[in-house]
């Protein structure tokens, strides 16, 4: 399942909402198109998880399963640099996970999440780009096995090309200044400025998990974390450092890098060989950590 906005939108021309290192413009049309390949094997529908703010998530399930075993739950949080996209895209943190807990405790849960279909003891949380940062912070907030979620047990986290930053520019940040999806001078500084309080900026815990303002991870237990990185991502060194430092602290971390790929390559070209390889690594991670 994934968090998303399902409100109908009308096409409106871009308009200026802020002067930020140039002009920031908002548009109803994304900068790239992602085709939908529907082979009929999966169905989906939208449900409200936060009625106060009218926030929805999208549930997916197989039309037919080859196994009678209950399915693990994979929760995917869409990335958006903390500030692009629709204002109604949810910034869920714990809210949607609590919704899942409510389903696990309910006598009559969502029909796609009944106890004979969904395995609430095998939940995996993932996020790409800025939401990769949120996946990390959920791992810190929930702790190993997510004890505060009653019947819901998180087994692991998939952190995809996280949007980590810092006050010192890395060599990869200098080398890959003009990749298609993000670049340092135009995108990253702007996104961080729009999101973080100016007094915190690059030291905000959602941007830099190892700065003094961030929770100390030294003695903290964490569920297994899979870190997936694009080799030509200007954020690569921050992402690699994240995985290395967690390993040095004794955390269970897996790391995979896709040479020559750019930020969020698996979204831009989701049928490519590297994107398929990434999916296989995620499947293996889920299988290895489901016991």
mmCIF file of C-alpha atoms in Angstrom:
data_model
loop_
_atom_site.group_PDB
_atom_site.id
_atom_site.type_symbol
_atom_site.label_atom_id
_atom_site.label_comp_id
_atom_site.label_asym_id
_atom_site.label_seq_id
_atom_site.Cartn_x
_atom_site.Cartn_y
_atom_site.Cartn_z
ATOM 1 C CA UNK A 1 0.000 0.000 0.000
ATOM 2 C CA UNK A 2 1.173 3.533 -0.558
ATOM 3 C CA UNK A 3 0.288 7.011 0.589
ATOM 4 C CA UNK A 4 -0.901 9.400 -2.065
ATOM 5 C CA UNK A 5 -3.318 12.173 -2.976
ATOM 6 C CA UNK A 6 -6.496 11.122 -4.718
ATOM 7 C CA UNK A 7 -8.244 14.464 -4.936
ATOM 8 C CA UNK A 8 -9.344 15.469 -8.380
ATOM 9 C CA UNK A 9 -7.238 18.246 -9.848
ATOM 10 C CA UNK A 10 -7.850 20.646 -12.674
ATOM 11 C CA UNK A 11 -5.151 21.794 -15.034
ATOM 12 C CA UNK A 12 -3.925 25.232 -14.024
ATOM 13 C CA UNK A 13 -1.003 27.182 -15.406
ATOM 14 C CA UNK A 14 2.136 27.444 -13.278
ATOM 15 C CA UNK A 15 2.120 30.361 -10.889
ATOM 16 C CA UNK A 16 4.728 31.930 -8.658
ATOM 17 C CA UNK A 17 4.447 31.054 -4.975
ATOM 18 C CA UNK A 18 7.899 31.925 -3.683
ATOM 19 C CA UNK A 19 11.150 33.539 -4.705
ATOM 20 C CA UNK A 20 13.716 30.905 -3.850
ATOM 21 C CA UNK A 21 17.067 31.037 -5.637
ATOM 22 C CA UNK A 22 15.114 32.106 -8.680
ATOM 23 C CA UNK A 23 11.416 31.551 -9.206
ATOM 24 C CA UNK A 24 9.681 28.484 -7.805
ATOM 25 C CA UNK A 25 6.704 27.496 -9.921
ATOM 26 C CA UNK A 26 3.955 25.023 -9.223
ATOM 27 C CA UNK A 27 2.364 23.105 -12.078
ATOM 28 C CA UNK A 28 -0.401 20.530 -12.357
ATOM 29 C CA UNK A 29 1.728 18.503 -14.803
ATOM 30 C CA UNK A 30 4.789 16.552 -13.584
ATOM 31 C CA UNK A 31 8.140 17.030 -15.279
ATOM 32 C CA UNK A 32 8.126 13.472 -16.608
ATOM 33 C CA UNK A 33 5.542 10.856 -17.498
ATOM 34 C CA UNK A 34 5.467 7.352 -16.009
ATOM 35 C CA UNK A 35 3.403 4.897 -18.063
ATOM 36 C CA UNK A 36 1.145 2.458 -16.243
ATOM 37 C CA UNK A 37 1.588 -1.185 -17.229
ATOM 38 C CA UNK A 38 -1.564 -2.964 -16.093
ATOM 39 C CA UNK A 39 -1.528 -6.683 -16.842
ATOM 40 C CA UNK A 40 -4.601 -7.333 -14.732
ATOM 41 C CA UNK A 41 -2.768 -9.262 -12.015
ATOM 42 C CA UNK A 42 -3.169 -6.543 -9.386
ATOM 43 C CA UNK A 43 -6.205 -4.544 -8.297
ATOM 44 C CA UNK A 44 -6.244 -1.376 -6.251
ATOM 45 C CA UNK A 45 -8.576 1.016 -4.473
ATOM 46 C CA UNK A 46 -8.330 4.079 -2.262
ATOM 47 C CA UNK A 47 -9.269 4.360 1.412
ATOM 48 C CA UNK A 48 -9.293 7.263 3.857
ATOM 49 C CA UNK A 49 -6.788 6.942 6.686
ATOM 50 C CA UNK A 50 -7.188 10.479 8.060
ATOM 51 C CA UNK A 51 -10.781 11.760 7.735
ATOM 52 C CA UNK A 52 -9.967 15.044 9.480
ATOM 53 C CA UNK A 53 -7.588 16.070 6.696
ATOM 54 C CA UNK A 54 -9.204 13.920 3.987
ATOM 55 C CA UNK A 55 -6.000 11.969 3.399
ATOM 56 C CA UNK A 56 -6.068 8.706 1.475
ATOM 57 C CA UNK A 57 -3.847 5.758 0.847
ATOM 58 C CA UNK A 58 -3.997 3.282 -1.992
ATOM 59 C CA UNK A 59 -4.293 -0.427 -1.300
ATOM 60 C CA UNK A 60 -3.040 -3.009 -3.781
ATOM 61 C CA UNK A 61 -3.595 -6.740 -3.802
ATOM 62 C CA UNK A 62 -3.100 -9.690 -6.121
ATOM 63 C CA UNK A 63 -6.112 -10.810 -8.113
ATOM 64 C CA UNK A 64 -5.121 -14.419 -7.483
ATOM 65 C CA UNK A 65 -2.405 -15.782 -5.204
ATOM 66 C CA UNK A 66 -0.521 -19.005 -5.888
ATOM 67 C CA UNK A 67 -0.248 -19.604 -2.156
ATOM 68 C CA UNK A 68 -2.790 -19.929 0.640
ATOM 69 C CA UNK A 69 -0.384 -18.235 3.046
ATOM 70 C CA UNK A 70 -1.181 -14.776 4.347
ATOM 71 C CA UNK A 71 0.642 -11.963 2.561
ATOM 72 C CA UNK A 72 3.174 -9.598 4.109
ATOM 73 C CA UNK A 73 2.223 -5.914 4.133
ATOM 74 C CA UNK A 74 4.512 -3.539 2.226
ATOM 75 C CA UNK A 75 3.949 0.143 2.917
ATOM 76 C CA UNK A 76 5.486 2.510 0.369
ATOM 77 C CA UNK A 77 5.770 6.277 0.975
ATOM 78 C CA UNK A 78 6.134 8.420 -2.150
ATOM 79 C CA UNK A 79 9.075 10.829 -2.190
ATOM 80 C CA UNK A 80 8.721 14.509 -3.094
ATOM 81 C CA UNK A 81 11.668 16.455 -1.720
ATOM 82 C CA UNK A 82 9.579 17.317 1.366
ATOM 83 C CA UNK A 83 7.769 20.065 -0.531
ATOM 84 C CA UNK A 84 6.893 19.358 -4.185
ATOM 85 C CA UNK A 85 3.686 17.838 -5.481
ATOM 86 C CA UNK A 86 0.201 18.579 -4.192
ATOM 87 C CA UNK A 87 -0.284 20.195 -0.791
ATOM 88 C CA UNK A 88 -2.711 17.351 -0.028
ATOM 89 C CA UNK A 89 -0.109 14.601 -0.322
ATOM 90 C CA UNK A 90 0.082 13.147 3.183
ATOM 91 C CA UNK A 91 3.123 13.540 5.385
ATOM 92 C CA UNK A 92 2.031 10.558 7.436
ATOM 93 C CA UNK A 93 4.889 9.592 9.745
ATOM 94 C CA UNK A 94 3.029 7.614 12.374
ATOM 95 C CA UNK A 95 -0.592 8.352 11.397
ATOM 96 C CA UNK A 96 -0.993 5.815 8.623
ATOM 97 C CA UNK A 97 0.838 3.141 10.629
ATOM 98 C CA UNK A 98 -1.645 3.730 13.431
ATOM 99 C CA UNK A 99 -4.416 3.263 10.857
ATOM 100 C CA UNK A 100 -2.917 -0.126 10.035
ATOM 101 C CA UNK A 101 -2.893 -0.963 13.741
ATOM 102 C CA UNK A 102 -6.580 -0.048 13.941
ATOM 103 C CA UNK A 103 -7.271 -2.519 11.120
ATOM 104 C CA UNK A 104 -5.371 -5.239 12.963
ATOM 105 C CA UNK A 105 -7.405 -4.635 16.119
ATOM 106 C CA UNK A 106 -10.792 -4.245 14.433
ATOM 107 C CA UNK A 107 -13.427 -6.967 14.453
ATOM 108 C CA UNK A 108 -14.380 -5.898 10.945
ATOM 109 C CA UNK A 109 -11.232 -4.525 9.284
ATOM 110 C CA UNK A 110 -10.948 -3.346 5.716
ATOM 111 C CA UNK A 111 -11.980 -6.346 3.557
ATOM 112 C CA UNK A 112 -8.541 -6.437 1.942
ATOM 113 C CA UNK A 113 -6.855 -6.568 5.342
ATOM 114 C CA UNK A 114 -8.704 -9.409 7.022
ATOM 115 C CA UNK A 115 -6.677 -11.662 9.306
ATOM 116 C CA UNK A 116 -6.894 -14.601 6.917
ATOM 117 C CA UNK A 117 -5.421 -12.501 4.078
ATOM 118 C CA UNK A 118 -2.930 -10.023 5.568
ATOM 119 C CA UNK A 119 -0.113 -10.881 7.944
ATOM 120 C CA UNK A 120 0.159 -7.981 10.387
ATOM 121 C CA UNK A 121 3.225 -9.587 11.952
ATOM 122 C CA UNK A 122 5.168 -9.087 8.696
ATOM 123 C CA UNK A 123 5.070 -5.394 7.843
ATOM 124 C CA UNK A 124 7.771 -3.614 5.844
ATOM 125 C CA UNK A 125 8.007 0.165 5.510
ATOM 126 C CA UNK A 126 9.748 1.854 2.596
ATOM 127 C CA UNK A 127 10.189 5.309 1.153
ATOM 128 C CA UNK A 128 12.081 6.915 -1.698
ATOM 129 C CA UNK A 129 14.018 10.180 -1.733
ATOM 130 C CA UNK A 130 12.719 12.490 1.048
ATOM 131 C CA UNK A 131 10.388 9.733 2.216
ATOM 132 C CA UNK A 132 13.433 7.493 2.552
ATOM 133 C CA UNK A 133 14.424 9.934 5.290
ATOM 134 C CA UNK A 134 10.990 9.443 6.831
ATOM 135 C CA UNK A 135 11.369 5.653 6.655
ATOM 136 C CA UNK A 136 14.598 6.026 8.659
ATOM 137 C CA UNK A 137 12.885 8.250 11.216
ATOM 138 C CA UNK A 138 10.024 5.782 11.543
ATOM 139 C CA UNK A 139 12.595 3.058 12.258
ATOM 140 C CA UNK A 140 13.991 5.251 15.037
ATOM 141 C CA UNK A 141 10.568 6.257 16.372
ATOM 142 C CA UNK A 142 8.959 2.812 16.345
ATOM 143 C CA UNK A 143 11.962 0.830 17.595
ATOM 144 C CA UNK A 144 12.679 -2.868 17.000
ATOM 145 C CA UNK A 145 9.534 -4.891 16.409
ATOM 146 C CA UNK A 146 7.375 -1.741 16.805
ATOM 147 C CA UNK A 147 6.145 -2.684 20.332
ATOM 148 C CA UNK A 148 3.707 0.242 20.563
ATOM 149 C CA UNK A 149 1.727 -0.979 17.542
ATOM 150 C CA UNK A 150 0.103 -3.966 19.267
ATOM 151 C CA UNK A 151 -0.670 -6.601 16.600
ATOM 152 C CA UNK A 152 1.372 -4.821 13.930
ATOM 153 C CA UNK A 153 5.019 -5.855 13.817
ATOM 154 C CA UNK A 154 7.416 -4.072 11.502
ATOM 155 C CA UNK A 155 10.101 -6.459 10.266
ATOM 156 C CA UNK A 156 12.278 -4.081 8.267
ATOM 157 C CA UNK A 157 12.717 -0.824 6.380
ATOM 158 C CA UNK A 158 13.643 -0.147 2.752
ATOM 159 C CA UNK A 159 15.374 3.219 2.363
ATOM 160 C CA UNK A 160 15.510 4.155 -1.333
ATOM 161 C CA UNK A 161 17.907 6.917 -2.501
ATOM 162 C CA UNK A 162 17.333 8.925 0.719
ATOM 163 C CA UNK A 163 17.406 12.725 0.643
ATOM 164 C CA UNK A 164 20.109 13.127 3.279
ATOM 165 C CA UNK A 165 22.217 16.259 3.287
ATOM 166 C CA UNK A 166 24.730 18.233 5.302
ATOM 167 C CA UNK A 167 26.493 21.556 5.585
ATOM 168 C CA UNK A 168 29.570 20.304 3.698
ATOM 169 C CA UNK A 169 29.065 19.481 0.027
ATOM 170 C CA UNK A 170 30.334 16.030 -0.915
ATOM 171 C CA UNK A 171 32.407 15.211 -3.992
ATOM 172 C CA UNK A 172 29.402 13.484 -5.592
ATOM 173 C CA UNK A 173 27.370 16.640 -4.977
ATOM 174 C CA UNK A 174 29.950 18.588 -6.969
ATOM 175 C CA UNK A 175 30.368 15.940 -9.679
ATOM 176 C CA UNK A 176 26.720 15.390 -10.576
ATOM 177 C CA UNK A 177 25.426 18.959 -10.650
ATOM 178 C CA UNK A 178 23.158 18.555 -13.669
ATOM 179 C CA UNK A 179 21.407 15.201 -13.466
ATOM 180 C CA UNK A 180 17.878 15.175 -14.840
ATOM 181 C CA UNK A 181 15.840 14.598 -11.710
ATOM 182 C CA UNK A 182 17.660 16.707 -9.138
ATOM 183 C CA UNK A 183 20.627 19.027 -9.071
ATOM 184 C CA UNK A 184 22.340 20.665 -6.159
ATOM 185 C CA UNK A 185 22.173 24.354 -6.986
ATOM 186 C CA UNK A 186 18.552 24.472 -8.161
ATOM 187 C CA UNK A 187 16.708 21.659 -6.391
ATOM 188 C CA UNK A 188 18.365 20.516 -3.201
ATOM 189 C CA UNK A 189 19.141 23.824 -1.535
ATOM 190 C CA UNK A 190 15.675 25.076 -2.456
ATOM 191 C CA UNK A 191 13.885 22.018 -1.097
ATOM 192 C CA UNK A 192 15.824 22.065 2.158
ATOM 193 C CA UNK A 193 15.196 25.802 2.572
ATOM 194 C CA UNK A 194 11.454 25.417 1.970
ATOM 195 C CA UNK A 195 11.170 22.502 4.369
ATOM 196 C CA UNK A 196 13.491 23.124 7.307
ATOM 197 C CA UNK A 197 13.472 25.970 9.835
ATOM 198 C CA UNK A 198 16.280 28.334 8.896
ATOM 199 C CA UNK A 199 17.992 27.928 12.279
ATOM 200 C CA UNK A 200 18.171 24.140 11.768
ATOM 201 C CA UNK A 201 18.493 23.874 7.990
ATOM 202 C CA UNK A 202 21.080 21.167 7.141
ATOM 203 C CA UNK A 203 21.223 19.965 10.757
ATOM 204 C CA UNK A 204 17.519 19.171 10.914
ATOM 205 C CA UNK A 205 17.036 15.507 11.979
ATOM 206 C CA UNK A 206 15.018 14.750 8.844
ATOM 207 C CA UNK A 207 17.898 15.957 6.661
ATOM 208 C CA UNK A 208 20.993 14.778 8.515
ATOM 209 C CA UNK A 209 20.552 11.760 10.823
ATOM 210 C CA UNK A 210 24.021 12.108 12.362
ATOM 211 C CA UNK A 211 24.094 15.733 13.466
ATOM 212 C CA UNK A 212 23.878 16.746 17.171
ATOM 213 C CA UNK A 213 20.178 17.606 16.840
ATOM 214 C CA UNK A 214 19.389 14.078 15.635
ATOM 215 C CA UNK A 215 18.633 11.188 18.008
ATOM 216 C CA UNK A 216 21.773 9.246 18.932
ATOM 217 C CA UNK A 217 21.788 5.852 17.225
ATOM 218 C CA UNK A 218 24.764 4.411 19.105
ATOM 219 C CA UNK A 219 22.847 2.425 21.708
ATOM 220 C CA UNK A 220 19.534 2.306 19.859
ATOM 221 C CA UNK A 221 18.248 -0.999 18.521
ATOM 222 C CA UNK A 222 16.785 -0.913 15.022
ATOM 223 C CA UNK A 223 14.983 -3.327 12.761
ATOM 224 C CA UNK A 224 16.857 -4.451 9.602
ATOM 225 C CA UNK A 225 17.362 -1.681 7.043
ATOM 226 C CA UNK A 226 17.952 -2.039 3.296
ATOM 227 C CA UNK A 227 19.647 0.988 1.698
ATOM 228 C CA UNK A 228 19.399 1.253 -2.101
ATOM 229 C CA UNK A 229 21.498 3.878 -3.874
ATOM 230 C CA UNK A 230 21.913 5.204 -7.429
ATOM 231 C CA UNK A 231 25.555 5.389 -8.494
ATOM 232 C CA UNK A 232 25.192 8.751 -10.282
ATOM 233 C CA UNK A 233 23.039 10.365 -7.616
ATOM 234 C CA UNK A 234 24.583 13.557 -6.261
ATOM 235 C CA UNK A 235 23.406 12.394 -2.829
ATOM 236 C CA UNK A 236 25.208 9.046 -3.117
ATOM 237 C CA UNK A 237 28.005 9.748 -0.646
ATOM 238 C CA UNK A 238 25.555 10.789 2.071
ATOM 239 C CA UNK A 239 23.550 7.615 1.444
ATOM 240 C CA UNK A 240 26.628 5.392 1.475
ATOM 241 C CA UNK A 241 27.894 7.077 4.657
ATOM 242 C CA UNK A 242 24.513 6.423 6.278
ATOM 243 C CA UNK A 243 24.753 2.688 5.611
ATOM 244 C CA UNK A 244 28.414 2.491 6.643
ATOM 245 C CA UNK A 245 27.871 4.319 9.922
ATOM 246 C CA UNK A 246 24.900 2.146 10.819
ATOM 247 C CA UNK A 247 27.027 -0.957 10.158
ATOM 248 C CA UNK A 248 29.811 0.385 12.376
ATOM 249 C CA UNK A 249 27.221 0.860 15.114
ATOM 250 C CA UNK A 250 26.319 -2.809 14.826
ATOM 251 C CA UNK A 251 22.973 -2.387 13.065
ATOM 252 C CA UNK A 252 21.685 -4.951 10.574
ATOM 253 C CA UNK A 253 22.053 -3.089 7.284
ATOM 254 C CA UNK A 254 22.170 -4.187 3.655
ATOM 255 C CA UNK A 255 23.513 -1.863 0.959
ATOM 256 C CA UNK A 256 23.223 -2.042 -2.827
ATOM 257 C CA UNK A 257 24.393 0.517 -5.392
ATOM 258 C CA UNK A 258 23.273 0.710 -9.016
ATOM 259 C CA UNK A 259 26.148 1.968 -11.146
ATOM 260 C CA UNK A 260 25.396 4.758 -13.599
ATOM 261 C CA UNK A 261 21.831 5.293 -12.378
ATOM 262 C CA UNK A 262 20.353 8.637 -11.321
ATOM 263 C CA UNK A 263 18.129 9.672 -8.445
ATOM 264 C CA UNK A 264 14.836 7.714 -8.454
ATOM 265 C CA UNK A 265 15.792 5.801 -11.615
ATOM 266 C CA UNK A 266 13.305 3.066 -10.711
ATOM 267 C CA UNK A 267 10.457 5.581 -11.100
ATOM 268 C CA UNK A 268 11.731 7.311 -14.237
ATOM 269 C CA UNK A 269 12.224 3.982 -16.050
ATOM 270 C CA UNK A 270 10.468 1.358 -13.969
ATOM 271 C CA UNK A 271 10.806 -1.413 -16.581
ATOM 272 C CA UNK A 272 14.587 -1.083 -16.945
ATOM 273 C CA UNK A 273 16.963 -3.861 -15.963
ATOM 274 C CA UNK A 274 18.328 -1.902 -12.959
ATOM 275 C CA UNK A 275 14.766 -1.247 -11.756
ATOM 276 C CA UNK A 276 13.931 -4.945 -12.023
ATOM 277 C CA UNK A 277 17.141 -5.816 -10.176
ATOM 278 C CA UNK A 278 16.167 -3.367 -7.426
ATOM 279 C CA UNK A 279 12.768 -5.043 -7.066
ATOM 280 C CA UNK A 280 14.422 -8.458 -6.757
ATOM 281 C CA UNK A 281 16.692 -7.177 -3.984
ATOM 282 C CA UNK A 282 13.662 -5.834 -2.108
ATOM 283 C CA UNK A 283 11.863 -9.169 -2.525
ATOM 284 C CA UNK A 284 14.891 -11.008 -1.159
ATOM 285 C CA UNK A 285 15.119 -8.610 1.801
ATOM 286 C CA UNK A 286 11.456 -9.232 2.632
ATOM 287 C CA UNK A 287 11.905 -12.994 2.355
ATOM 288 C CA UNK A 288 15.021 -13.032 4.555
ATOM 289 C CA UNK A 289 13.427 -10.921 7.292
ATOM 290 C CA UNK A 290 9.927 -12.409 7.408
ATOM 291 C CA UNK A 291 10.697 -15.154 9.919
#
